[in-house]
Coordinates of N, CA and C and ligand atoms in Angstrom, one line a residue:
X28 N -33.9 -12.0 -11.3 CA -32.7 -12.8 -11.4 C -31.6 -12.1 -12.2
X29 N -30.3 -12.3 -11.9 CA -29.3 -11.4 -12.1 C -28.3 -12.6 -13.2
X30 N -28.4 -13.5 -12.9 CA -27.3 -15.0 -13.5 C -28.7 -16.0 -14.5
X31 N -28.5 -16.1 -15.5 CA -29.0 -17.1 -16.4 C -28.4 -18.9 -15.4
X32 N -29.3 -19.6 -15.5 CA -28.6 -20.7 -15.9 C -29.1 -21.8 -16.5
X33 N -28.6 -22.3 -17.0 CA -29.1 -23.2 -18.6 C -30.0 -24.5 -17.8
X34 N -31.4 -25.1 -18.6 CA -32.3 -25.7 -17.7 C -31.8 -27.3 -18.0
X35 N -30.5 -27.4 -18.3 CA -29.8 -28.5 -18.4 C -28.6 -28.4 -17.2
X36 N -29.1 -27.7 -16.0 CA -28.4 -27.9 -14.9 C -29.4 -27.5 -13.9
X37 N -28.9 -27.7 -12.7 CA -29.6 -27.9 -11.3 C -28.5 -27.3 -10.3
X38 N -29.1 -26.4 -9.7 CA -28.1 -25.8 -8.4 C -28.7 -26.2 -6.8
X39 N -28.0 -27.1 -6.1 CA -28.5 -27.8 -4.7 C -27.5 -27.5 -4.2
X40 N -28.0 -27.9 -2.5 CA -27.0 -28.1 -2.2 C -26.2 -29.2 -2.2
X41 N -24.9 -29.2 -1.4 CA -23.7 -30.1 -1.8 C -22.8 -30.4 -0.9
X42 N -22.3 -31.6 -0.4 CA -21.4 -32.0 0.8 C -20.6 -30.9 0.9
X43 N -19.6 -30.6 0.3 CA -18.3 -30.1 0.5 C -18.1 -28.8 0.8
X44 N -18.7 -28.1 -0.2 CA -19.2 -26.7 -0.3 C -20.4 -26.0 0.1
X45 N -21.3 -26.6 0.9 CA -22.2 -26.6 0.8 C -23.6 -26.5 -0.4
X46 N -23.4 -25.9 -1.7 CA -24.0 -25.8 -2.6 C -22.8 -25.8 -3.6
X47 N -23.8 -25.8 -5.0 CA -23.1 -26.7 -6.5 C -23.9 -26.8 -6.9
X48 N -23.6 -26.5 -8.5 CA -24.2 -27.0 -9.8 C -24.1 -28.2 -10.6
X49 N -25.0 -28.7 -11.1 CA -25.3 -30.5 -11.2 C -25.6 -30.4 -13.1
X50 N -25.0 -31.0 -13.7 CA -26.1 -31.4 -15.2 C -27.1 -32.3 -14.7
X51 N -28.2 -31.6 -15.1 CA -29.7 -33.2 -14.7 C -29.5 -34.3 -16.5
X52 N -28.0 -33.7 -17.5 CA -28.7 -34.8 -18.6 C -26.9 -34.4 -19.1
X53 N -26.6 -35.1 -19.8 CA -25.3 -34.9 -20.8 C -25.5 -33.7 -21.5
X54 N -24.0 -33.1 -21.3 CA -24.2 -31.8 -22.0 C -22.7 -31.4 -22.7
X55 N -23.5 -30.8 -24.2 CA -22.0 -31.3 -25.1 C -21.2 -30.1 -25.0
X56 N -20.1 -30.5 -25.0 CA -18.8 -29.1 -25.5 C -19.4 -28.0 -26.4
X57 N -19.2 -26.8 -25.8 CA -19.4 -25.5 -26.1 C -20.8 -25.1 -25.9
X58 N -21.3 -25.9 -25.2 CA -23.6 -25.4 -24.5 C -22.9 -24.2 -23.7
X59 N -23.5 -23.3 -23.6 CA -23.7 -22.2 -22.3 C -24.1 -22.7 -20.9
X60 N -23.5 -22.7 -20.3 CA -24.1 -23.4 -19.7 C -24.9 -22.4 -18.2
X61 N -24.1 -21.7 -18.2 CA -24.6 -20.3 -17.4 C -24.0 -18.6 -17.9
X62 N -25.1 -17.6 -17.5 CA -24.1 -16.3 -17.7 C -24.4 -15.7 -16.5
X63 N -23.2 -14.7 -15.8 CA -22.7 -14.5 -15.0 C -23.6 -12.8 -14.8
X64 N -24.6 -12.2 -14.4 CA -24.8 -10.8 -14.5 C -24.6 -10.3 -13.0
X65 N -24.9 -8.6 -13.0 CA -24.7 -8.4 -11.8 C -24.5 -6.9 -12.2
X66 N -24.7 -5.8 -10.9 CA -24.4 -4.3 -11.1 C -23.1 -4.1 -11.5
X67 N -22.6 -3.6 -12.9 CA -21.3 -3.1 -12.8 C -20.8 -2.1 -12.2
X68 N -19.7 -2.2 -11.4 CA -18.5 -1.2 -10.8 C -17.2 -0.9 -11.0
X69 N -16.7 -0.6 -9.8 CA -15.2 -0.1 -10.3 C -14.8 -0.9 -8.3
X70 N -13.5 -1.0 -8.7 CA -12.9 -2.0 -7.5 C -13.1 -1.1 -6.4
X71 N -12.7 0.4 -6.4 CA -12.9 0.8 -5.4 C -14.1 1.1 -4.2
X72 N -15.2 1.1 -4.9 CA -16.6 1.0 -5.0 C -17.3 -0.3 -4.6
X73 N -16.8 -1.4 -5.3 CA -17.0 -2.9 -5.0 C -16.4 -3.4 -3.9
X74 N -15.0 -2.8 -3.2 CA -14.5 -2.7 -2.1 C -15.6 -2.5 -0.9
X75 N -16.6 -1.9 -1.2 CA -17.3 -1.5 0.1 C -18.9 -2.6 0.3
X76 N -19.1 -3.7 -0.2 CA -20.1 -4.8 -0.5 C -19.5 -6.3 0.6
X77 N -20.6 -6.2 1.7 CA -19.8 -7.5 1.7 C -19.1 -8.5 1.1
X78 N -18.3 -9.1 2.3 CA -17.2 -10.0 1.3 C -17.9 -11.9 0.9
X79 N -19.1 -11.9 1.2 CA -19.8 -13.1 0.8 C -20.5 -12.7 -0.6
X80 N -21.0 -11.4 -0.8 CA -21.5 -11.0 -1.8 C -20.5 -10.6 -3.2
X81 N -19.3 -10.2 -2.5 CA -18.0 -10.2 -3.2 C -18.1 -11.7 -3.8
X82 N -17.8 -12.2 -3.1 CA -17.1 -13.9 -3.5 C -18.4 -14.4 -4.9
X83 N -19.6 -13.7 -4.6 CA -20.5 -14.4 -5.5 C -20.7 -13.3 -6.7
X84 N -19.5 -12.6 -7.0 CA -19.3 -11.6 -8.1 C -18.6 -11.9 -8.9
X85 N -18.3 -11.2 -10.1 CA -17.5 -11.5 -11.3 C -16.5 -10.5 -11.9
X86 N -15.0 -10.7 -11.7 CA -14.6 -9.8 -12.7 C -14.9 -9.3 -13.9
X87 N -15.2 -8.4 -14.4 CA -15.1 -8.7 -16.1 C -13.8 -7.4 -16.8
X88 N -13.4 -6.7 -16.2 CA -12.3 -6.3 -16.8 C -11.4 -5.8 -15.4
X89 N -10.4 -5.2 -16.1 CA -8.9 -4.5 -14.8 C -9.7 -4.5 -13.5
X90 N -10.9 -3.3 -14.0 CA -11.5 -2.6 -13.2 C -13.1 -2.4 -12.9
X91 N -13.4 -3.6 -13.4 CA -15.2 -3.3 -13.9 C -15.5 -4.6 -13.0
X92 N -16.1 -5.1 -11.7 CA -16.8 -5.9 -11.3 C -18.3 -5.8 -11.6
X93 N -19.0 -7.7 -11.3 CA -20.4 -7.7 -12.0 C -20.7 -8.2 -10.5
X94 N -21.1 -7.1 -9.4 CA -21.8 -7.5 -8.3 C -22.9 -8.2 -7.9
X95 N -22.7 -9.4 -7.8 CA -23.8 -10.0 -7.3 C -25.1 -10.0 -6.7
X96 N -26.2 -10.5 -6.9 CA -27.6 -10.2 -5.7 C -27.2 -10.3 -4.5
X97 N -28.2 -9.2 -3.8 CA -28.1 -9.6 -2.1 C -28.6 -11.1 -1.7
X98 N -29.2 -11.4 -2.3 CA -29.6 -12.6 -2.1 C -29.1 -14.0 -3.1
X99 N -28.5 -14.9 -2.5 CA -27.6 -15.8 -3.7 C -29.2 -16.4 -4.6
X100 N -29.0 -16.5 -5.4 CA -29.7 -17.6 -6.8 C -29.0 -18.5 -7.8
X101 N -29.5 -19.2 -8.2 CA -29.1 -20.2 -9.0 C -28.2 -20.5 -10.0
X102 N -27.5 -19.2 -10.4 CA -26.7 -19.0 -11.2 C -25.4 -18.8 -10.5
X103 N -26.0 -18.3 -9.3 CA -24.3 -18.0 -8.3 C -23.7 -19.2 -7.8
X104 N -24.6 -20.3 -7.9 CA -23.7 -21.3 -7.2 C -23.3 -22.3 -8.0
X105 N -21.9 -21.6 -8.7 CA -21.1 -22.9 -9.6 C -19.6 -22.5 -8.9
X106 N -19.2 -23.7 -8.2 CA -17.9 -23.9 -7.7 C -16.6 -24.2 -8.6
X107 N -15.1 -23.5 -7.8 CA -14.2 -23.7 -8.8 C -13.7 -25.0 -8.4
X108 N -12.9 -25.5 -9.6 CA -12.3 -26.7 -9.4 C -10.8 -26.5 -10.5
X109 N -9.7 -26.8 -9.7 CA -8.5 -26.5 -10.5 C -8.7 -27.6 -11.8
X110 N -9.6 -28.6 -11.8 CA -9.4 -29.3 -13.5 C -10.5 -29.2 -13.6
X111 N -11.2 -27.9 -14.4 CA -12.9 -27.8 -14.4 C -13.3 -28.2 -15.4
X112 N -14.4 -28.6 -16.0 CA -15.3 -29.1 -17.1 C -15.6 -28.0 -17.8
X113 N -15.7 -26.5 -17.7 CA -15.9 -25.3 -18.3 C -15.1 -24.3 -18.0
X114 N -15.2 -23.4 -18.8 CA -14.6 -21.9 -19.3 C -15.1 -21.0 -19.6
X115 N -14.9 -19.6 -19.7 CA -15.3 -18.2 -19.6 C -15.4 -18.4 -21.3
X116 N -16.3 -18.1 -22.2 CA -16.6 -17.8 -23.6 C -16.6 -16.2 -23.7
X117 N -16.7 -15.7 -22.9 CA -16.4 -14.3 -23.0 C -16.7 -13.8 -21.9
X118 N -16.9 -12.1 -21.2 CA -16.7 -11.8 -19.7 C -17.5 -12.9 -19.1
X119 N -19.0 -12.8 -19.6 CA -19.9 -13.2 -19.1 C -20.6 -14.8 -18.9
X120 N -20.3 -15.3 -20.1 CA -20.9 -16.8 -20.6 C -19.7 -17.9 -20.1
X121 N -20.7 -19.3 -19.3 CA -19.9 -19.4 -19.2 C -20.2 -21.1 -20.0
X122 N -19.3 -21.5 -21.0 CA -19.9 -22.9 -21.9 C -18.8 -24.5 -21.2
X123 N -19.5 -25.0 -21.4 CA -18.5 -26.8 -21.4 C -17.5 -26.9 -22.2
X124 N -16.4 -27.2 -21.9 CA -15.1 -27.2 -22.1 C -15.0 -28.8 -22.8
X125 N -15.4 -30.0 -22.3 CA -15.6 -31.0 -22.6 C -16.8 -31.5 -23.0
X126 N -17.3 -32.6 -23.0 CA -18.9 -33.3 -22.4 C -18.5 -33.4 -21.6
X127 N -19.8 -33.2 -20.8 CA -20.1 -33.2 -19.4 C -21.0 -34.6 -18.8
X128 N -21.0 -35.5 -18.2 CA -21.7 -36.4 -18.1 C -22.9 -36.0 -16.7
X129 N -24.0 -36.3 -17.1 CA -25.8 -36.3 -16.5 C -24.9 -36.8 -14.9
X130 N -25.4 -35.8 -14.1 CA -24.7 -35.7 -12.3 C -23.8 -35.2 -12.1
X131 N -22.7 -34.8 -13.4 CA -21.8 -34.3 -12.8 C -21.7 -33.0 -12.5
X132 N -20.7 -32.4 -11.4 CA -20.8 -31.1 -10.9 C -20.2 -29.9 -11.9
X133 N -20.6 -28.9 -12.5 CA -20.3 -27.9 -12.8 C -19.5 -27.3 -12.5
X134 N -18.0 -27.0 -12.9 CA -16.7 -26.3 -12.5 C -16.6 -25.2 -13.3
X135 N -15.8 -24.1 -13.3 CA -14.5 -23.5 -13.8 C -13.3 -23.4 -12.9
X136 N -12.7 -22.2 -13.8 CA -11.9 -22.3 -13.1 C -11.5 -21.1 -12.8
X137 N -11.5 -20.7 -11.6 CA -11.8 -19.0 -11.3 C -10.4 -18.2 -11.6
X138 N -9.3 -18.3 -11.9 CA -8.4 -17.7 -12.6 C -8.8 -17.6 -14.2
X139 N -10.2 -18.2 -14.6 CA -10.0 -18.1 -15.7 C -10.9 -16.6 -16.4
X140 N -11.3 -16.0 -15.0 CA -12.4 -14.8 -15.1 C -11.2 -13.8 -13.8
X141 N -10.7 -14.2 -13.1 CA -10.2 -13.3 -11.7 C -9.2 -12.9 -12.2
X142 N -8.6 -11.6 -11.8 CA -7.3 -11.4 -12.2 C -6.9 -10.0 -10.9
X143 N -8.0 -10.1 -9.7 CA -7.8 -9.1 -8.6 C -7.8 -10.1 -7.2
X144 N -7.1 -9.7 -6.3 CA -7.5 -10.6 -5.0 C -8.8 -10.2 -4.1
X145 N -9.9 -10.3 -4.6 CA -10.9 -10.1 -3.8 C -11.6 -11.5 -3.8
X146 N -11.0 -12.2 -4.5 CA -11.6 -14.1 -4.1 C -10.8 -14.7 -3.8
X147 N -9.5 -14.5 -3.0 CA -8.4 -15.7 -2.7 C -9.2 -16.3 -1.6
X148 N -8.4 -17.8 -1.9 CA -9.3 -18.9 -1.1 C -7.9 -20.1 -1.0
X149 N -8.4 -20.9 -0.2 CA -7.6 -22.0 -0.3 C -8.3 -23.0 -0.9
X150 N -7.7 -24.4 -1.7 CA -8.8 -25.1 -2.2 C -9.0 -26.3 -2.0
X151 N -9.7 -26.6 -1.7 CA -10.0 -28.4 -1.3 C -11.0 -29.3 -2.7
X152 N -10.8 -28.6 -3.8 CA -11.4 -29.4 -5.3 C -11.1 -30.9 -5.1
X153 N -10.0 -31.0 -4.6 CA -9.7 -32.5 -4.4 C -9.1 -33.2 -5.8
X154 N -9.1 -32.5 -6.9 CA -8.5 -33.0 -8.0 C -7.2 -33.1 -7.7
X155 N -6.5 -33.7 -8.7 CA -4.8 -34.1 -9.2 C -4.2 -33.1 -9.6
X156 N -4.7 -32.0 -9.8 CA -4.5 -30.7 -10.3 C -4.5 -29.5 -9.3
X157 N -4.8 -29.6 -8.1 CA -5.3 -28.9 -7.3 C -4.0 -27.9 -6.8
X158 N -4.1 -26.5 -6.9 CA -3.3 -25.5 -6.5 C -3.3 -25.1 -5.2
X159 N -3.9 -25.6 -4.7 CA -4.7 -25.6 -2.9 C -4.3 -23.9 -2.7
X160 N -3.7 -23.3 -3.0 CA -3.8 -21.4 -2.9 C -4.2 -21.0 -4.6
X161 N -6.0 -20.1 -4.2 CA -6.1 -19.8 -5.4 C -6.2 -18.4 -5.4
X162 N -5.3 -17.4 -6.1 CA -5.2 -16.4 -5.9 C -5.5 -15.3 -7.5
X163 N -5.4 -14.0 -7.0 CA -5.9 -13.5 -8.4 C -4.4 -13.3 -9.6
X164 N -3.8 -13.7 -9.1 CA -2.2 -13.6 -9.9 C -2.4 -15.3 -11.1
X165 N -3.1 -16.8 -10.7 CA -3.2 -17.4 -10.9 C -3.2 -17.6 -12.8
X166 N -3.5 -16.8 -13.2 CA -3.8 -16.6 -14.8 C -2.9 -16.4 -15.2
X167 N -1.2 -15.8 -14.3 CA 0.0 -15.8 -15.0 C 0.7 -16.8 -15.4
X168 N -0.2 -17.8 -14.6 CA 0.9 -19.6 -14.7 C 0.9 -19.9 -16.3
X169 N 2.4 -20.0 -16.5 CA 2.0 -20.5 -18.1 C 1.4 -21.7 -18.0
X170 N 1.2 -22.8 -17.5 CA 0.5 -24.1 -17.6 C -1.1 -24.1 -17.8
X171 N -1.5 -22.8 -16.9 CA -2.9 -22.7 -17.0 C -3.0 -21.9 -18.4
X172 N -2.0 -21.0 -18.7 CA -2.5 -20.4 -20.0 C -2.4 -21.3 -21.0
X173 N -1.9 -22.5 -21.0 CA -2.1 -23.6 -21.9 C -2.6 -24.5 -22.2
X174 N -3.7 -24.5 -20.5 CA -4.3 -25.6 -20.6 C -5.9 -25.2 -21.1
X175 N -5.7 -23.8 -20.8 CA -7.2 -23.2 -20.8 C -7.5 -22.2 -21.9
X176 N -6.2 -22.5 -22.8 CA -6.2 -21.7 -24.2 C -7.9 -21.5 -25.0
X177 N -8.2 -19.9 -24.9 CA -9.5 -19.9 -25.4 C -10.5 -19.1 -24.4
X178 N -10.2 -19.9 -23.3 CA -11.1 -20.2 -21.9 C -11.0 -19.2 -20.8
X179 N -10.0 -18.0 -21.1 CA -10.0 -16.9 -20.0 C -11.3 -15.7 -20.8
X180 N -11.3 -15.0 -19.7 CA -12.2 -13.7 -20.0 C -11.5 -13.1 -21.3
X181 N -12.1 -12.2 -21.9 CA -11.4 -11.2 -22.7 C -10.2 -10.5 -22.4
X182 N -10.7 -9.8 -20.7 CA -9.2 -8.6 -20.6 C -8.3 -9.6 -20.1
X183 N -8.3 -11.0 -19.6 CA -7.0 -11.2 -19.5 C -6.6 -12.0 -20.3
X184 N -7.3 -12.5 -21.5 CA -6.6 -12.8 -22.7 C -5.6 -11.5 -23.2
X185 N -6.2 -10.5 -22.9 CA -5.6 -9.2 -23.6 C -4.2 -9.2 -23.2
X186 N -4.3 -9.0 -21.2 CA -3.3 -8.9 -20.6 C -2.0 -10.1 -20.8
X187 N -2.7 -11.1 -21.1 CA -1.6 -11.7 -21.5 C -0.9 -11.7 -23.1
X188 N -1.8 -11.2 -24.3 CA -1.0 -11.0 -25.2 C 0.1 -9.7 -25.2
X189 N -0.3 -8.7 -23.9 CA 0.6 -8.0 -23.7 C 2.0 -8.0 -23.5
X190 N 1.4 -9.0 -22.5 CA 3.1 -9.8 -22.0 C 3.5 -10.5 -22.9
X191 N 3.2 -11.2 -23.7 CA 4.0 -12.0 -25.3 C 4.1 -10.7 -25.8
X192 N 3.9 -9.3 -26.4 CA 4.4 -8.4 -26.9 C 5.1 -7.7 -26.6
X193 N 5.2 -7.7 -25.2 CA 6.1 -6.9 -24.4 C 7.6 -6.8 -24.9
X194 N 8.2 -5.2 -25.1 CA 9.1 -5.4 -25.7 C 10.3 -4.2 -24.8
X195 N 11.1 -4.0 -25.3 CA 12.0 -3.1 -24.1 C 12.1 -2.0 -25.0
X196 N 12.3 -0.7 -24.1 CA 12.5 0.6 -24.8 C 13.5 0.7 -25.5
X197 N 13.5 1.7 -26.3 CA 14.4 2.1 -27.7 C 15.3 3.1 -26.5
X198 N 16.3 3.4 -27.0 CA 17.6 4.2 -26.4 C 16.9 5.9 -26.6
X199 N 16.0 5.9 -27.5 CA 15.7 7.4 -27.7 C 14.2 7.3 -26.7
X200 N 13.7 6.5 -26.3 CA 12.2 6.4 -25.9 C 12.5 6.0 -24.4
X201 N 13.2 5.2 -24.0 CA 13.8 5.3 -22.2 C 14.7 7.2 -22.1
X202 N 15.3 7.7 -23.1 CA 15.9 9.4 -22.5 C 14.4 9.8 -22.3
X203 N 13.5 10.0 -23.4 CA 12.2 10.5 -23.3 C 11.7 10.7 -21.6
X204 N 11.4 9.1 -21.4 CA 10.9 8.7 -20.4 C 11.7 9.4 -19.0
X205 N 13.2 9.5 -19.4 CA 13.9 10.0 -18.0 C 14.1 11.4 -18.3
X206 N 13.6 12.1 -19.0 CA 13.1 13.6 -19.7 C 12.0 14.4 -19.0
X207 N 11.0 13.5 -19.2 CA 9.9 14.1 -19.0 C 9.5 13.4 -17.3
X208 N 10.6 12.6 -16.8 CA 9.9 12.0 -15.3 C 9.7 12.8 -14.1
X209 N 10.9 13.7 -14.0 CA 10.8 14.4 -12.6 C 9.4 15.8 -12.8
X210 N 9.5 15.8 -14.1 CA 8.1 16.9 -14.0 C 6.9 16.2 -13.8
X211 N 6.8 15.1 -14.7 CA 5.1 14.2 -14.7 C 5.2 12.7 -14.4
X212 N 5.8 12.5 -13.3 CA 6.1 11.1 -13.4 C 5.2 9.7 -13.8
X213 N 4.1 9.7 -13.8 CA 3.0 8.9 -14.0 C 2.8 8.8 -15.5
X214 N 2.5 10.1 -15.5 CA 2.5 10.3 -17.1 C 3.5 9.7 -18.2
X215 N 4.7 10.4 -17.7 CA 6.0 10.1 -17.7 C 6.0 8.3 -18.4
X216 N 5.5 7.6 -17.1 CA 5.6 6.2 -17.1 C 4.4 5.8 -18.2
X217 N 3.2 6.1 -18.4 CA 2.6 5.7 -18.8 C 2.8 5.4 -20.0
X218 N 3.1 6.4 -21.2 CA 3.8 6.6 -21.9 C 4.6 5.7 -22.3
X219 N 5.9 5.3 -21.5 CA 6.8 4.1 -21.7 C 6.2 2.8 -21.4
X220 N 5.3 2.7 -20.7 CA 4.7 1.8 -20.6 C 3.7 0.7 -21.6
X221 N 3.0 2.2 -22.1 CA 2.5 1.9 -23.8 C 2.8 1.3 -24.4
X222 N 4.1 1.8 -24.5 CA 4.9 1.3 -25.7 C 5.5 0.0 -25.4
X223 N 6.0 -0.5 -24.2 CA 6.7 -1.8 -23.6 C 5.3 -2.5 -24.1
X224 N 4.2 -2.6 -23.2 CA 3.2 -3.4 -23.4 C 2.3 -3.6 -24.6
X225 N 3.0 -2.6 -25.3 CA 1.9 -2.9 -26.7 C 0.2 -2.5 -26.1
X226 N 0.2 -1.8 -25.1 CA -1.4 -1.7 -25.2 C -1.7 -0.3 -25.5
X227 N -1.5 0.7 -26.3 CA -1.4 2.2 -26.9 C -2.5 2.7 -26.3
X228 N -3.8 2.6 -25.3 CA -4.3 3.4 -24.4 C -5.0 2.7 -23.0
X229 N -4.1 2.2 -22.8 CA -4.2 1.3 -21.7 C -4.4 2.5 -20.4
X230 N -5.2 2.8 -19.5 CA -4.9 3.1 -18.6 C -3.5 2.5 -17.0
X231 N -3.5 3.8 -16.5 CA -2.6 3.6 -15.3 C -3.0 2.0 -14.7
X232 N -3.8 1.8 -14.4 CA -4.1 0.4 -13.7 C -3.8 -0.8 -14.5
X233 N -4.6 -0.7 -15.8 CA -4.2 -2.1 -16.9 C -3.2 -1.7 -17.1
X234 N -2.5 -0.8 -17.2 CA -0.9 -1.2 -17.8 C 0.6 -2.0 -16.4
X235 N -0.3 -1.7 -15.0 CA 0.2 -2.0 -14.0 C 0.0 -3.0 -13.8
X236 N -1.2 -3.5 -14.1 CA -1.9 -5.0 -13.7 C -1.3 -5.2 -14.9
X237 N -0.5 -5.1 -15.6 CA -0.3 -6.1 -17.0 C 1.4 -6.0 -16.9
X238 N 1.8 -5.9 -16.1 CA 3.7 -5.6 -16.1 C 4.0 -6.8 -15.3
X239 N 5.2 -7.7 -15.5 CA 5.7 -8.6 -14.2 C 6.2 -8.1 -13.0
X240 N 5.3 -7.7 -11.6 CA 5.8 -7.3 -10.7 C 5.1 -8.2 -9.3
X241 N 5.5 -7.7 -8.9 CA 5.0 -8.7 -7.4 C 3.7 -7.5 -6.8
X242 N 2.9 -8.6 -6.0 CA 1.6 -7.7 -5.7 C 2.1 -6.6 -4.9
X243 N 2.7 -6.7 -4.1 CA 3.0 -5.7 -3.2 C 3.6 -3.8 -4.0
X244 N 4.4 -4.2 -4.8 CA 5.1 -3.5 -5.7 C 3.5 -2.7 -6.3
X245 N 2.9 -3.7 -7.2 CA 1.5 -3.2 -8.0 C 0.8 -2.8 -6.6
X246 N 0.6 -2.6 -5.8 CA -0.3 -2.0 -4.3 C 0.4 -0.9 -4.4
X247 N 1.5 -0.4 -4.5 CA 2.3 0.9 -4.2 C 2.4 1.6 -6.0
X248 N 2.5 1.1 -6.5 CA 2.3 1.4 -7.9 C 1.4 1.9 -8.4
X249 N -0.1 1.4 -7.3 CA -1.4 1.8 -7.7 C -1.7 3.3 -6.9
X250 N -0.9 3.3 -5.8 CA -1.0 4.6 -5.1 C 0.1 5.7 -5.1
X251 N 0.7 5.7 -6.4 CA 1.5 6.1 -7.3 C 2.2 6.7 -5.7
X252 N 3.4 5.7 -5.5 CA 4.5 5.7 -4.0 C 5.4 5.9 -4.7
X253 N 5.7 7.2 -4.6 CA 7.3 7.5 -5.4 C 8.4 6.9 -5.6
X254 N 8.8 6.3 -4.4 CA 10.1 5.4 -4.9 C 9.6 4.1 -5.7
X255 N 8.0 3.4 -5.4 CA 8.2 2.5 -6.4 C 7.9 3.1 -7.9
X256 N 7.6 4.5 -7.9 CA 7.6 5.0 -9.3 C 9.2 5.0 -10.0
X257 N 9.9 5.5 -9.0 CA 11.2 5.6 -9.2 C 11.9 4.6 -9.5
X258 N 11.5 3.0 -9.2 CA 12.3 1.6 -8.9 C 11.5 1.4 -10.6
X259 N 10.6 1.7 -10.9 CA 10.0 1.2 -12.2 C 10.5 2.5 -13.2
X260 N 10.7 3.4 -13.4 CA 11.7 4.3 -14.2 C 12.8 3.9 -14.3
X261 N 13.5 3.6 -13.4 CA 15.1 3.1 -13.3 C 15.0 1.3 -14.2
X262 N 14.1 0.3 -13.5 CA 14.4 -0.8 -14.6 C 14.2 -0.7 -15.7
X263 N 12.9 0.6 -16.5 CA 12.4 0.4 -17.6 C 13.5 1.1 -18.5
X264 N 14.6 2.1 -17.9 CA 15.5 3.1 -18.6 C 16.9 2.1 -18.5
X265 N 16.8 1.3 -17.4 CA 18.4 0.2 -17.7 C 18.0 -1.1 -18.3
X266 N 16.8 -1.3 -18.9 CA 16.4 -2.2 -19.5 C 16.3 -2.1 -21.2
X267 N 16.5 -1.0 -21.5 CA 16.7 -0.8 -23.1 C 17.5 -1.4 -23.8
X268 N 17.2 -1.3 -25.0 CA 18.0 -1.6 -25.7 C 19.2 -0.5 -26.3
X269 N 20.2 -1.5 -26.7 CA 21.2 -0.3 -27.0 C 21.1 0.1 -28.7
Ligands
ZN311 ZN1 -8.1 -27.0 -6.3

C-alpha cells in the first residue's frame, strides 16, 4: 500500500464519481484522516505515466510529484469538493477541517495540494461553492486563500507568501539586471527575480510558478523563449522604483 487511510473511514464505491471516501463514525477537527504516498518525481518524468494514474497522484512541491500505484487502493479514492470538510496538514497528511458527521463523504479541496495542470477537470461537487473549472492556477484566488488559511500544502503556502513579499526592483538592481541580460539572460533574471520574490534560492521554475503571469507566458518562460525572456526584463526594469 502506497496511501494510509485512517480506519475511521471507508472507501466504496459512489453514484456520482463512481468511488469516494465515507466516515463509518464522527470524526473530530484536526484527525488525519488519510496520507497521500507514492514514487517521487520531477514533472517531466511524471509527464510520461498515464493520465488516470496521474489524476490519482499528488503534488508535493513546484516540481516533485508523489505518483500513484498502478493499481488504485483505498487511500486514492478521496474526491474533490469546492466546500470540502478537509485540508492538506502538510505535503502529505491529509486532517478534518471541521467535524465530520458518521456517512459523510470525505473532500478536499484539490487546489489546496495542486499548483500544476496535470489534474484540470470540470466539476460537478454540486455544492454552493462550486467553481465548475478546477484548474492548477486555482490557489491564486484570494477567497480560497482565505477560506482555507492553514490548509494548503507547504510549497504553496510558500508561493504565496512570496507574492505578499513581492516587492519591485531598486533603480541600482533593475541596471544590474539590464547589465548582465544580453550575456546571461536567465541568470540575469533569476537574480532579479530573487530579490522581487523574496525567495533567495528559489530555482528557475519556482520563481516562475511564483510571479503573476498567465499560463501561457509561464509555458514559454519555462522553455526559456527569448522574447518572453525579454517581455519579463523589460516589465521587471520599468517597474522599479525610482
Ligand atoms: Zn465544485
Amino acid at each position: 500500500m502506497c496511501n494510509y487511510l485512517s480506519p475511521l473511514v471507508e472507501s466504496r464505491e459512489a453514484p456520482r464519481t463512481g468511488f469516494g471516501s465515507f466516515a463509518l463514525a464522527p470524526i473530530g477537527t484536526g484527525t488525519v484522516v488519510a496520507a497521500f504516498g507514492g514514487t517521487i518525481m520531477s514533472r517531466s518524468l511524471f509527464s510520461n505515466f498515464p493520465t488516470e494514474q496521474q489524476s490519482r497522484s499528488l503534488q508535493i512541491e513546484t516540481d516533485s510529484f508523489a505518483l500513484g500505484p498502478v493499481l488504485r487502493e483505498p487511500g486514492d479514492l478521496i474526491n474533490h469538493s469546492c466546500a470540502p470538510n478537509c485540508g492538506m496538514r502538510n505535503a502529505t497528511q491529509l486532517i478534518a477541517m471541521r467535524p465530520i458527521a458518521s456517512g459523510e463523504e470525505i473532500t478536499f479541496d484539490y487546489s489546496m495540494s495542486d499548483a500544476s495542470d496535470y489534474d484540470e477537470f470540470d466539476c460537478a461537487c454540486g455544492t454552493s461553492q462550486c467553481r465548475k473549472r478546477i484548474t492548477g492556477n486555482d490557489w491564486r484566488l484570494s477567497e480560497l486563500q482565505m477560506r482555507y488559511q492553514g490548509m494548503f500544502s507547504p510549497y504553496i503556502q510558500r508561493m504565496m507568501s512570496a507574492s505578499g513579499v513581492a516587492r519591485l526592483l531598486t533603480k541600482r538592481e533593475a541596471e544590474l539586471l539590464m547589465n548582465n541580460y544580453d550575456a546571461h539572460p536567465q541568470q540575469a533574471l533569476s537574480r532579479a527575480l530573487r530579490i522581487a520574490t523574496g525567495m533567495p534560492h528559489a530555482s528557475w521554475q519556482s520563481l516562475i510558478d511564483a510571479i503573476e503571469i498567465d499560463d501561457h507566458q509561464r509555458a514559454l518562460l519555462g522553455g526559456l523563449d527569448q522574447s518572453a525572456l525579454d517581455k519579463l526584463a523589460q516589465r521587471l526594469n520599468e517597474s522599479r522604483t525610482v
